[in-house]
């Protein structure tokens, strides 16, 4: 006899595929003080970004071979930690200075959307997919990241404790990176903390990790893409909340998400992006989305690396 298994089709939502470029090229991720410094500051920023952006495009074209390299550009504006000015004031200035430097911003995103996009608690969902790897020799005496809000890439130094009677004090031990090569580069990443009102405030590195997952086309909510680019029409609004989470500024732009990402950032972002890699290495992303991208990239002859963190690259340039 054979047994038939019946299953509700709605119980397993279909993972919707997203259009993909070969490369998502980030032209900047600036904060309030960068915009407050005025157009000249943005002008210097884009002047430093341009040669590296051209090099990234050339590398993408070489990797694509005979195919036309699909490259989209993006810019992330911090409206999460500090609300400043308005989109009506900031965005036209930003786009004008990028154009002056010979650059085009295809997509504009709000950092607050990496925390909550519409009604989707994006950051909370990604945090729920973090899988910690117990380091060799650990005994689980430290609470998990889901409780503490801290994620490490190895074994922390033991907590000093008062010795009990007839016992010697514990000897200090250094922290150890799990995948160290000869020497450890240990990192303990704060994913969030809490405000006095008890609200969870997500850290810059964690939101940046969410941003990378979005650019790699790996974020889903009930099978649907989290970031759906909205076309820009008319004037920019006076309130940040009235600006869509992700705006397509150029209607002819290649797709927002891509097989790989490259970010051209000021050198002060280096420690932040180190933390991003730790988060990505320990995030169990949507398996069906991974499979779709693996098949499509292989079909184009430009297979994406297996580890998600290896799909992310950077250029750290001098400060403006």
Short mmCIF file of C-alpha atoms in Angstrom, two decimals:
data_model
loop_
_atom_site.label_atom_id
_atom_site.label_comp_id
_atom_site.label_asym_id
_atom_site.label_seq_id
_atom_site.Cartn_x
_atom_site.Cartn_y
_atom_site.Cartn_z
CA UNK A 1 0.00 0.00 0.00
CA UNK A 2 1.04 3.59 -0.51
CA UNK A 3 0.13 6.43 1.78
CA UNK A 4 -0.99 9.74 0.36
CA UNK A 5 0.15 12.86 2.15
CA UNK A 6 -2.10 15.89 1.82
CA UNK A 7 -0.74 19.34 2.55
CA UNK A 8 -2.25 22.81 2.49
CA UNK A 9 -0.64 24.77 -0.34
CA UNK A 10 -1.02 27.96 1.68
CA UNK A 11 0.99 26.43 4.53
CA UNK A 12 4.19 26.78 2.51
CA UNK A 13 4.28 30.22 0.89
CA UNK A 14 6.13 30.30 -2.40
CA UNK A 15 9.39 32.21 -2.29
CA UNK A 16 9.09 34.89 -4.95
CA UNK A 17 12.20 35.48 -7.04
CA UNK A 18 13.53 39.00 -7.55
CA UNK A 19 15.25 40.58 -10.57
CA UNK A 20 19.02 40.55 -10.13
CA UNK A 21 21.93 42.61 -11.36
CA UNK A 22 25.49 41.36 -11.41
CA UNK A 23 26.61 44.03 -8.95
CA UNK A 24 24.98 46.38 -6.44
CA UNK A 25 27.32 49.35 -6.08
CA UNK A 26 26.85 51.53 -3.00
CA UNK A 27 28.04 55.10 -3.51
CA UNK A 28 27.75 56.18 0.11
CA UNK A 29 26.20 55.79 3.52
CA UNK A 30 26.32 59.13 5.28
CA UNK A 31 25.02 60.57 8.52
CA UNK A 32 23.49 63.81 9.67
CA UNK A 33 26.82 65.56 10.19
CA UNK A 34 27.84 64.75 6.60
CA UNK A 35 24.78 66.50 5.21
CA UNK A 36 25.02 69.36 7.68
CA UNK A 37 28.53 70.03 6.33
CA UNK A 38 26.88 71.20 3.12
CA UNK A 39 27.18 70.59 -0.64
CA UNK A 40 30.97 71.01 -0.64
CA UNK A 41 31.38 68.08 1.71
CA UNK A 42 29.18 65.87 -0.49
CA UNK A 43 31.10 67.10 -3.54
CA UNK A 44 34.40 65.94 -2.03
CA UNK A 45 32.82 62.63 -1.04
CA UNK A 46 31.61 61.80 -4.55
CA UNK A 47 34.89 62.99 -6.10
CA UNK A 48 36.72 60.39 -4.00
CA UNK A 49 34.12 57.71 -4.74
CA UNK A 50 34.10 58.09 -8.53
CA UNK A 51 37.42 56.37 -9.46
CA UNK A 52 36.65 53.43 -7.20
CA UNK A 53 33.12 53.15 -8.57
CA UNK A 54 34.52 53.07 -12.11
CA UNK A 55 36.97 50.33 -11.08
CA UNK A 56 34.14 48.27 -9.55
CA UNK A 57 32.12 48.62 -12.77
CA UNK A 58 35.11 47.51 -14.84
CA UNK A 59 35.64 44.48 -12.62
CA UNK A 60 31.94 43.54 -12.91
CA UNK A 61 32.15 43.86 -16.69
CA UNK A 62 35.22 41.59 -16.77
CA UNK A 63 33.46 38.98 -14.63
CA UNK A 64 30.34 39.10 -16.84
CA UNK A 65 32.40 38.21 -19.90
CA UNK A 66 30.55 38.72 -23.16
CA UNK A 67 27.32 39.60 -21.41
CA UNK A 68 26.49 43.19 -20.58
CA UNK A 69 27.24 43.72 -16.91
CA UNK A 70 24.14 44.74 -15.01
CA UNK A 71 25.24 47.23 -12.35
CA UNK A 72 22.91 49.29 -10.17
CA UNK A 73 23.97 52.04 -7.79
CA UNK A 74 22.44 52.85 -4.42
CA UNK A 75 22.76 55.26 -1.53
CA UNK A 76 21.64 54.77 2.08
CA UNK A 77 20.49 57.77 4.11
CA UNK A 78 20.49 57.53 7.91
CA UNK A 79 17.04 58.53 9.11
CA UNK A 80 17.04 55.97 11.94
CA UNK A 81 19.41 57.33 14.56
CA UNK A 82 18.79 61.01 13.84
CA UNK A 83 16.04 62.74 11.90
CA UNK A 84 17.42 65.82 10.17
CA UNK A 85 16.18 68.30 7.57
CA UNK A 86 13.75 66.65 5.14
CA UNK A 87 13.90 64.58 1.95
CA UNK A 88 12.83 67.68 0.05
CA UNK A 89 16.02 69.43 1.21
CA UNK A 90 18.53 66.57 1.39
CA UNK A 91 17.81 64.36 -1.62
CA UNK A 92 18.02 67.00 -4.41
CA UNK A 93 21.32 68.24 -2.95
CA UNK A 94 22.63 64.68 -2.79
CA UNK A 95 21.65 63.88 -6.37
CA UNK A 96 23.01 67.17 -7.71
CA UNK A 97 26.44 66.60 -6.17
CA UNK A 98 26.56 63.00 -7.40
CA UNK A 99 25.73 64.19 -10.93
CA UNK A 100 28.39 66.90 -10.68
CA UNK A 101 30.95 64.14 -10.01
CA UNK A 102 29.71 62.10 -12.98
CA UNK A 103 27.81 59.57 -10.88
CA UNK A 104 24.18 58.46 -10.98
CA UNK A 105 22.25 57.21 -7.96
CA UNK A 106 19.76 54.62 -9.19
CA UNK A 107 18.19 53.73 -5.81
CA UNK A 108 17.80 55.64 -2.57
CA UNK A 109 17.05 53.78 0.68
CA UNK A 110 16.16 54.87 4.22
CA UNK A 111 18.11 53.18 7.02
CA UNK A 112 15.00 53.09 9.21
CA UNK A 113 13.51 50.65 6.68
CA UNK A 114 16.23 48.16 7.66
CA UNK A 115 14.57 48.13 11.11
CA UNK A 116 10.92 48.20 10.02
CA UNK A 117 9.75 48.33 6.41
CA UNK A 118 6.08 49.16 6.23
CA UNK A 119 4.56 46.69 8.70
CA UNK A 120 7.40 44.18 8.40
CA UNK A 121 9.75 44.07 11.43
CA UNK A 122 12.78 43.36 9.23
CA UNK A 123 15.53 43.63 11.85
CA UNK A 124 13.62 41.50 14.34
CA UNK A 125 13.07 38.82 11.68
CA UNK A 126 16.77 38.74 10.76
CA UNK A 127 17.76 38.61 14.43
CA UNK A 128 15.53 35.57 14.79
CA UNK A 129 17.57 33.78 12.11
CA UNK A 130 20.93 34.19 13.83
CA UNK A 131 22.45 30.81 14.60
CA UNK A 132 25.29 30.85 17.10
CA UNK A 133 28.06 28.29 16.78
CA UNK A 134 29.16 27.04 20.19
CA UNK A 135 32.96 27.40 20.23
CA UNK A 136 34.97 24.25 21.00
CA UNK A 137 35.17 23.67 24.74
CA UNK A 138 32.29 25.99 25.61
CA UNK A 139 29.72 24.94 28.19
CA UNK A 140 26.85 27.28 27.41
CA UNK A 141 27.31 29.34 30.55
CA UNK A 142 26.77 32.60 28.66
CA UNK A 143 23.22 33.50 27.54
CA UNK A 144 22.62 33.42 23.75
CA UNK A 145 22.68 36.50 21.54
CA UNK A 146 18.88 36.44 21.39
CA UNK A 147 18.88 37.39 25.08
CA UNK A 148 22.00 39.53 25.45
CA UNK A 149 22.04 41.36 22.13
CA UNK A 150 25.75 40.53 21.73
CA UNK A 151 27.24 38.24 19.07
CA UNK A 152 30.89 37.13 19.10
CA UNK A 153 33.04 35.45 16.45
CA UNK A 154 34.71 33.19 18.99
CA UNK A 155 35.25 32.50 22.69
CA UNK A 156 35.15 35.43 25.08
CA UNK A 157 37.55 35.73 28.00
CA UNK A 158 36.15 33.90 31.04
CA UNK A 159 34.32 36.11 33.52
CA UNK A 160 36.41 36.60 36.64
CA UNK A 161 34.69 35.11 39.67
CA UNK A 162 35.50 35.25 43.36
CA UNK A 163 37.22 31.98 44.29
CA UNK A 164 35.33 29.67 46.59
CA UNK A 165 36.87 28.31 49.74
CA UNK A 166 39.74 25.93 49.14
CA UNK A 167 39.87 26.82 45.41
CA UNK A 168 42.35 28.86 43.47
CA UNK A 169 41.32 31.94 41.53
CA UNK A 170 40.62 31.32 37.86
CA UNK A 171 43.57 32.09 35.58
CA UNK A 172 42.93 34.77 32.96
CA UNK A 173 42.51 33.48 29.42
CA UNK A 174 42.48 35.55 26.24
CA UNK A 175 39.50 35.57 23.87
CA UNK A 176 39.85 33.32 20.82
CA UNK A 177 38.46 33.73 17.33
CA UNK A 178 36.78 30.51 16.17
CA UNK A 179 38.20 30.58 12.62
CA UNK A 180 41.50 32.23 13.53
CA UNK A 181 44.49 31.97 11.21
CA UNK A 182 47.55 31.80 13.45
CA UNK A 183 46.39 34.83 15.46
CA UNK A 184 42.90 35.77 16.62
CA UNK A 185 40.98 38.86 15.63
CA UNK A 186 38.23 38.61 18.20
CA UNK A 187 35.11 40.72 17.81
CA UNK A 188 32.06 41.05 20.04
CA UNK A 189 29.24 42.80 18.17
CA UNK A 190 26.41 44.69 19.85
CA UNK A 191 23.24 43.93 17.90
CA UNK A 192 20.95 46.17 19.92
CA UNK A 193 20.41 47.90 23.24
CA UNK A 194 17.33 49.23 24.95
CA UNK A 195 16.19 52.80 25.40
CA UNK A 196 14.99 54.02 28.83
CA UNK A 197 11.45 53.34 27.57
CA UNK A 198 12.32 49.68 26.95
CA UNK A 199 12.32 50.03 23.18
CA UNK A 200 14.92 48.05 21.25
CA UNK A 201 17.43 50.26 19.43
CA UNK A 202 19.19 48.35 16.68
CA UNK A 203 22.91 48.96 16.22
CA UNK A 204 24.49 50.44 13.10
CA UNK A 205 26.39 47.19 12.27
CA UNK A 206 23.24 45.11 12.54
CA UNK A 207 21.20 47.43 10.32
CA UNK A 208 24.10 47.46 7.86
CA UNK A 209 23.96 43.64 7.78
CA UNK A 210 20.23 43.83 7.01
CA UNK A 211 21.06 46.33 4.26
CA UNK A 212 23.55 43.90 2.71
CA UNK A 213 20.99 41.07 2.77
CA UNK A 214 18.51 43.37 1.03
CA UNK A 215 21.03 44.23 -1.69
CA UNK A 216 21.78 40.52 -2.18
CA UNK A 217 18.09 39.79 -2.71
CA UNK A 218 17.91 37.47 0.31
CA UNK A 219 15.18 39.09 2.44
CA UNK A 220 11.68 37.61 2.36
CA UNK A 221 8.53 38.02 4.43
CA UNK A 222 6.01 35.23 3.93
CA UNK A 223 7.72 34.49 0.64
CA UNK A 224 7.47 38.06 -0.65
CA UNK A 225 10.48 40.38 -1.16
CA UNK A 226 10.83 42.86 1.69
CA UNK A 227 12.26 45.72 -0.36
CA UNK A 228 10.17 46.53 -3.41
CA UNK A 229 11.58 49.60 -5.24
CA UNK A 230 8.99 52.31 -5.73
CA UNK A 231 9.31 54.66 -8.71
CA UNK A 232 9.98 58.29 -7.91
CA UNK A 233 7.33 60.68 -9.12
CA UNK A 234 6.87 64.34 -8.37
CA UNK A 235 8.63 66.25 -5.60
CA UNK A 236 10.29 64.68 -2.59
CA UNK A 237 8.19 64.84 0.60
CA UNK A 238 8.81 66.99 3.66
CA UNK A 239 8.75 64.02 6.06
CA UNK A 240 11.03 60.98 5.99
CA UNK A 241 8.17 58.64 6.84
CA UNK A 242 6.43 59.75 3.64
CA UNK A 243 9.39 58.62 1.53
CA UNK A 244 9.16 54.94 0.45
CA UNK A 245 11.74 52.63 2.07
CA UNK A 246 13.42 52.11 -1.31
CA UNK A 247 13.01 54.56 -4.19
CA UNK A 248 13.93 53.88 -7.80
CA UNK A 249 15.28 57.20 -9.04
CA UNK A 250 16.22 56.08 -12.54
CA UNK A 251 13.42 54.20 -14.35
CA UNK A 252 16.01 52.63 -16.69
CA UNK A 253 18.22 51.34 -13.87
CA UNK A 254 19.28 47.72 -13.62
CA UNK A 255 17.67 45.71 -10.78
CA UNK A 256 18.35 46.81 -7.22
CA UNK A 257 19.37 43.39 -5.85
CA UNK A 258 22.44 41.64 -7.21
CA UNK A 259 24.60 38.53 -7.02
CA UNK A 260 27.34 40.57 -5.33
CA UNK A 261 27.67 43.93 -3.61
CA UNK A 262 30.43 46.49 -3.43
CA UNK A 263 30.35 49.49 -1.09
CA UNK A 264 32.63 52.50 -1.45
CA UNK A 265 32.77 53.97 2.04
CA UNK A 266 34.88 56.33 4.16
CA UNK A 267 37.52 54.47 6.15
CA UNK A 268 35.68 55.09 9.44
CA UNK A 269 33.21 52.37 8.41
CA UNK A 270 35.83 49.60 8.45
CA UNK A 271 35.08 48.37 12.01
CA UNK A 272 31.35 48.53 11.32
CA UNK A 273 31.67 46.38 8.23
CA UNK A 274 33.88 43.87 10.07
CA UNK A 275 30.95 43.45 12.43
CA UNK A 276 28.61 43.08 9.44
CA UNK A 277 30.59 40.08 8.24
CA UNK A 278 30.30 38.43 11.67
CA UNK A 279 26.51 38.86 11.54
CA UNK A 280 26.24 37.56 7.97
CA UNK A 281 28.37 34.52 8.79
CA UNK A 282 25.88 33.55 11.49
CA UNK A 283 22.58 34.31 9.78
CA UNK A 284 20.52 31.46 8.36
CA UNK A 285 19.06 33.19 5.32
CA UNK A 286 16.10 31.98 3.27
CA UNK A 287 17.19 28.66 1.72
CA UNK A 288 14.88 28.93 -1.29
CA UNK A 289 16.13 32.43 -2.10
CA UNK A 290 19.69 31.10 -1.90
CA UNK A 291 18.83 28.25 -4.24
CA UNK A 292 17.19 30.56 -6.78
CA UNK A 293 20.18 32.88 -6.86
CA UNK A 294 22.67 30.00 -7.07
CA UNK A 295 20.88 28.53 -10.09
CA UNK A 296 20.51 31.85 -11.89
CA UNK A 297 24.07 33.02 -11.29
CA UNK A 298 25.48 29.65 -12.37
CA UNK A 299 23.29 29.77 -15.47
CA UNK A 300 24.84 33.09 -16.40
CA UNK A 301 28.34 31.75 -15.89
CA UNK A 302 29.01 34.05 -12.92
CA UNK A 303 28.37 31.78 -9.91
CA UNK A 304 27.98 33.55 -6.59
CA UNK A 305 30.16 32.40 -3.68
CA UNK A 306 28.55 29.96 -1.28
CA UNK A 307 29.06 31.92 1.96
CA UNK A 308 26.86 35.01 1.92
CA UNK A 309 29.59 37.15 3.52
CA UNK A 310 31.89 36.37 0.57
CA UNK A 311 29.43 38.03 -1.80
CA UNK A 312 30.12 41.38 -0.13
CA UNK A 313 33.12 43.57 -0.97
CA UNK A 314 34.32 47.05 -0.02
CA UNK A 315 36.53 49.94 -0.94
CA UNK A 316 37.50 52.08 2.05
CA UNK A 317 38.65 55.47 0.87
CA UNK A 318 40.12 58.40 2.73
CA UNK A 319 37.87 60.69 4.73
CA UNK A 320 36.57 63.83 3.12
#
